[in-house]
Coordinates of C-alpha atoms in Angstrom, one line a residue:
M226 CA 0.0 0.0 0.0
T227 CA 1.6 3.2 -1.2
C228 CA 1.6 6.1 1.4
V229 CA 2.7 9.5 0.3
L230 CA 4.0 12.3 2.6
M231 CA 3.3 15.7 0.9
L232 CA 5.3 18.6 2.4
G233 CA 4.4 22.2 2.1
S234 CA 6.1 25.3 3.4
G235 CA 4.0 26.0 6.5
P236 CA 5.9 27.1 9.7
T237 CA 5.6 23.7 11.4
V238 CA 6.9 21.6 8.5
T239 CA 10.4 21.6 10.0
E240 CA 9.1 19.1 12.5
A241 CA 9.1 16.6 9.6
A242 CA 12.9 16.9 9.3
H243 CA 13.5 14.4 12.1
W244 CA 10.7 12.0 11.4
P245 CA 11.5 8.4 10.5
R246 CA 10.9 7.7 6.8
A247 CA 8.4 4.9 7.6
P248 CA 5.5 4.6 6.9
F249 CA 6.0 6.8 3.8
D250 CA 6.9 5.3 0.5
H251 CA 7.3 8.7 -1.2
V252 CA 8.1 12.2 0.1
V253 CA 6.8 14.8 -2.2
A254 CA 8.2 18.3 -1.5
I255 CA 6.4 21.4 -2.8
N256 CA 8.5 24.4 -3.8
N257 CA 11.0 25.2 -1.0
A258 CA 10.0 22.2 1.1
H259 CA 12.8 20.1 -0.5
A260 CA 15.1 21.8 2.0
V261 CA 13.2 20.3 5.0
R262 CA 14.7 16.8 4.5
P263 CA 17.2 15.4 2.0
D264 CA 15.4 12.1 1.4
W265 CA 12.6 13.6 -0.7
T266 CA 11.6 11.4 -3.7
H267 CA 9.9 14.1 -5.7
H268 CA 10.4 17.9 -5.8
I269 CA 7.5 19.7 -7.5
Y270 CA 7.4 23.4 -8.5
P271 CA 5.7 25.7 -11.0
W272 CA 7.4 27.2 -14.1
D273 CA 8.1 30.5 -12.3
F274 CA 9.7 29.0 -9.2
P275 CA 13.2 30.7 -8.9
A276 CA 16.0 28.6 -10.3
E277 CA 18.2 29.3 -7.3
R278 CA 15.7 27.7 -5.0
R279 CA 15.2 24.5 -6.9
G280 CA 16.5 21.2 -5.6
I281 CA 19.0 19.0 -7.4
A282 CA 17.8 15.5 -7.9
G283 CA 20.1 12.7 -6.7
D284 CA 19.8 9.0 -7.0
G285 CA 16.2 7.9 -6.6
Q286 CA 14.9 11.5 -6.8
R287 CA 12.8 13.1 -9.4
I288 CA 11.9 16.7 -10.4
V289 CA 8.3 17.3 -11.3
T290 CA 7.3 20.2 -13.5
Q291 CA 4.4 21.5 -15.4
E292 CA 5.1 19.0 -18.2
D293 CA 4.1 16.4 -15.6
F294 CA 1.5 18.0 -13.5
V295 CA -0.6 19.8 -16.1
P296 CA -1.7 16.5 -17.8
A297 CA -2.3 15.0 -14.3
Q298 CA -4.5 17.9 -13.3
N299 CA -6.4 17.7 -16.6
A300 CA -7.1 14.0 -15.9
F301 CA -9.1 15.2 -12.8
G302 CA -11.0 18.1 -14.5
G303 CA -8.3 20.8 -14.8
F304 CA -7.1 23.8 -12.8
V305 CA -10.4 25.8 -12.8
Y306 CA -12.3 23.1 -10.9
A307 CA -9.3 21.8 -8.8
G308 CA -8.0 25.1 -7.6
G309 CA -4.9 26.9 -9.0
T310 CA -2.4 26.5 -6.1
M311 CA 0.4 24.1 -5.7
A312 CA -0.9 22.1 -2.7
F313 CA -3.9 20.9 -4.7
T314 CA -1.9 20.6 -7.9
T315 CA 0.7 18.4 -6.1
A316 CA -2.0 16.2 -4.6
Y317 CA -3.7 15.6 -7.9
W318 CA -0.3 14.8 -9.5
A319 CA 0.5 12.3 -6.8
L320 CA -2.9 10.7 -7.1
H321 CA -2.4 10.4 -10.9
A322 CA 1.2 9.4 -11.0
L323 CA 1.9 7.4 -7.8
K324 CA -1.6 5.7 -7.4
P325 CA -1.3 5.9 -3.6
R326 CA -3.7 4.6 -0.9
V327 CA -2.9 7.5 1.4
I328 CA -1.7 11.1 0.8
A329 CA -0.7 12.7 4.1
A330 CA -0.3 16.5 3.9
F331 CA 1.9 18.4 6.3
G332 CA 2.7 22.1 6.2
C333 CA 0.0 22.6 3.6
D334 CA -2.6 24.3 5.7
M335 CA -2.8 27.6 3.8
H336 CA -3.2 29.5 7.1
Y337 CA -1.2 32.7 7.2
P338 CA -1.0 34.4 10.7
K339 CA 0.9 37.6 11.2
G340 CA 4.6 37.2 11.3
Q341 CA 6.2 33.9 10.2
T342 CA 4.0 32.4 7.5
H343 CA 6.4 29.9 6.1
F344 CA 9.2 27.7 7.6
Y345 CA 11.8 30.0 6.0
G346 CA 10.2 33.2 7.2
A347 CA 7.6 35.5 5.7
G348 CA 6.5 34.5 2.2
T349 CA 3.7 35.1 -0.3
A350 CA 0.3 33.7 0.6
D351 CA -0.3 32.4 -2.8
P352 CA -3.6 30.6 -2.1
L353 CA -5.1 33.8 -0.8
R354 CA -4.5 35.8 -4.0
A355 CA -7.5 37.0 -6.0
D356 CA -8.1 34.1 -8.2
I357 CA -11.4 32.8 -9.6
T358 CA -10.4 29.2 -8.9
L359 CA -9.7 29.8 -5.2
Q360 CA -12.9 31.3 -3.9
S361 CA -13.2 28.5 -1.3
L362 CA -10.1 26.6 -0.3
E363 CA -12.2 24.4 1.9
A364 CA -14.4 23.4 -1.1
K365 CA -11.4 22.7 -3.3
S366 CA -10.0 20.4 -0.6
A367 CA -13.5 18.7 -0.4
R368 CA -13.4 18.0 -4.1
L369 CA -9.9 16.6 -3.9
M370 CA -10.8 14.4 -0.9
I371 CA -13.8 13.0 -2.8
L372 CA -12.0 12.4 -6.1
A373 CA -9.2 10.7 -4.2
A374 CA -11.7 8.5 -2.4
M375 CA -13.1 7.5 -5.8
E376 CA -9.6 6.3 -6.6
G377 CA -9.4 4.4 -3.3
C378 CA -7.1 7.0 -1.7
A379 CA -7.5 8.7 1.7
M380 CA -6.5 12.3 2.0
V381 CA -5.4 13.2 5.6
N382 CA -3.8 16.1 7.4
L383 CA -0.9 15.5 9.8
S384 CA -1.1 19.0 11.1
F385 CA -3.2 19.8 14.2
G386 CA -3.0 23.6 13.8
P387 CA -5.5 25.9 12.0
S388 CA -6.1 24.7 8.4
R389 CA -8.1 25.5 5.3
L390 CA -8.0 21.8 4.4
I391 CA -11.0 19.8 5.6
F392 CA -9.2 16.5 5.5
P393 CA -9.5 14.3 8.7
R394 CA -6.6 14.8 11.1
V395 CA -4.4 11.8 11.9
T396 CA -1.2 11.2 13.7
R397 CA 1.9 10.2 11.7
D398 CA 1.9 6.6 13.1
R399 CA -1.7 6.1 12.0
A400 CA -1.3 7.7 8.5
A401 CA -0.8 4.4 6.6
H402 CA -4.0 3.0 8.2
A403 CA -6.2 5.8 7.0
R404 CA -9.2 4.9 4.8
P405 CA -11.2 7.2 2.5
L406 CA -14.2 8.9 4.2
P407 CA -17.7 8.2 2.9
F408 CA -19.3 10.9 0.9
D409 CA -22.7 11.7 -0.8
L410 CA -22.3 10.0 -4.2
R411 CA -25.4 11.7 -5.6
L412 CA -24.1 15.2 -4.9
A413 CA -20.6 14.3 -6.1
D414 CA -22.0 13.0 -9.4
Q415 CA -24.2 16.1 -9.7
A416 CA -21.1 18.3 -9.2
L417 CA -19.1 16.4 -11.9
R418 CA -22.0 16.6 -14.4
R419 CA -22.2 20.3 -13.8
E420 CA -18.4 20.7 -14.4
D421 CA -18.9 18.9 -17.7
D422 CA -21.8 21.1 -18.6
L423 CA -19.9 24.3 -17.9
G424 CA -16.9 23.2 -19.9
Y425 CA -14.3 25.3 -18.0
R426 CA -11.4 23.2 -19.0
V427 CA -8.1 24.6 -20.2
P428 CA -5.8 21.9 -21.5
S429 CA -2.7 24.2 -21.4
G430 CA -3.2 24.8 -17.7
R431 CA -3.0 28.6 -18.3
Y432 CA -6.5 29.2 -17.2
W433 CA -5.9 32.9 -16.3
E434 CA -5.6 33.6 -20.0
E435 CA -9.2 32.6 -20.4
A436 CA -10.6 33.8 -17.0
D437 CA -13.3 36.0 -18.7
R438 CA -15.3 33.0 -19.8
F439 CA -15.6 31.6 -16.2
D440 CA -18.6 32.7 -14.1
P441 CA -17.6 33.1 -10.4
A442 CA -21.2 32.5 -9.3
E443 CA -21.2 29.1 -11.1
L444 CA -17.9 28.2 -9.5
R445 CA -19.3 29.1 -6.1
R446 CA -22.3 26.9 -6.7
L447 CA -19.9 24.1 -7.5
D448 CA -18.0 24.8 -4.3
M449 CA -21.2 24.4 -2.3
L450 CA -22.0 21.1 -4.0
W451 CA -18.6 19.7 -3.2
L452 CA -18.8 20.8 0.4
A453 CA -22.2 19.3 0.8
A454 CA -21.1 16.0 -0.8
A455 CA -18.2 15.8 1.7
R456 CA -20.3 16.5 4.8
A457 CA -21.4 12.8 5.2
G458 CA -17.9 11.6 5.9
L459 CA -16.9 14.7 7.9
A460 CA -19.9 14.3 10.2
A461 CA -18.8 10.7 10.9
T462 CA -15.4 11.9 12.2
A463 CA -16.7 14.9 14.2

């Protein structure tokens, strides 16, 4: 059973530097998070990530770029529906490429208090930018959690601080035992059909170049559907 550790740049992610590798088969580091621990298996970053901050792949390590993650994201409906920020992009890539049974997020909470916002200091709160695909981070995490469950994969959060992710919280030692939460299949199917009807797909991944054809109100309605579909499982863990 493949278990993936997905590392972001939240302030607490440095705790992962001293964790044993088990139970994780892959360590996927987003952007600067490759600096947290040297045994990452995959380093993923967008096209505009500064060259001087990029990791150098050694034996058994791989760099993941837009050539890899854009097709993976498209396989799950594309950036407009998935949310155009790297935590979601990385999870969809991992789901598509690694076929895991568990993706455990750490340092991916997209919560930005005053002061230190990232493990390396104060950084840009990319998920909070004005972007039509990011009107509800909670809803985008609900969609990811449900589509992962459809693939037999559990999305979990190893963080116990404030988070915009709605994934269930688990401790590191229980991560490999996580199972997908139930969800409302009728509402999820309704949301997927509506996505198809709207046709907001951009194969290039450069959705911002076509933003004028996307209706924010329609995307908000989709967000509400995904959140409603996720509530069945979330209520069971409350």
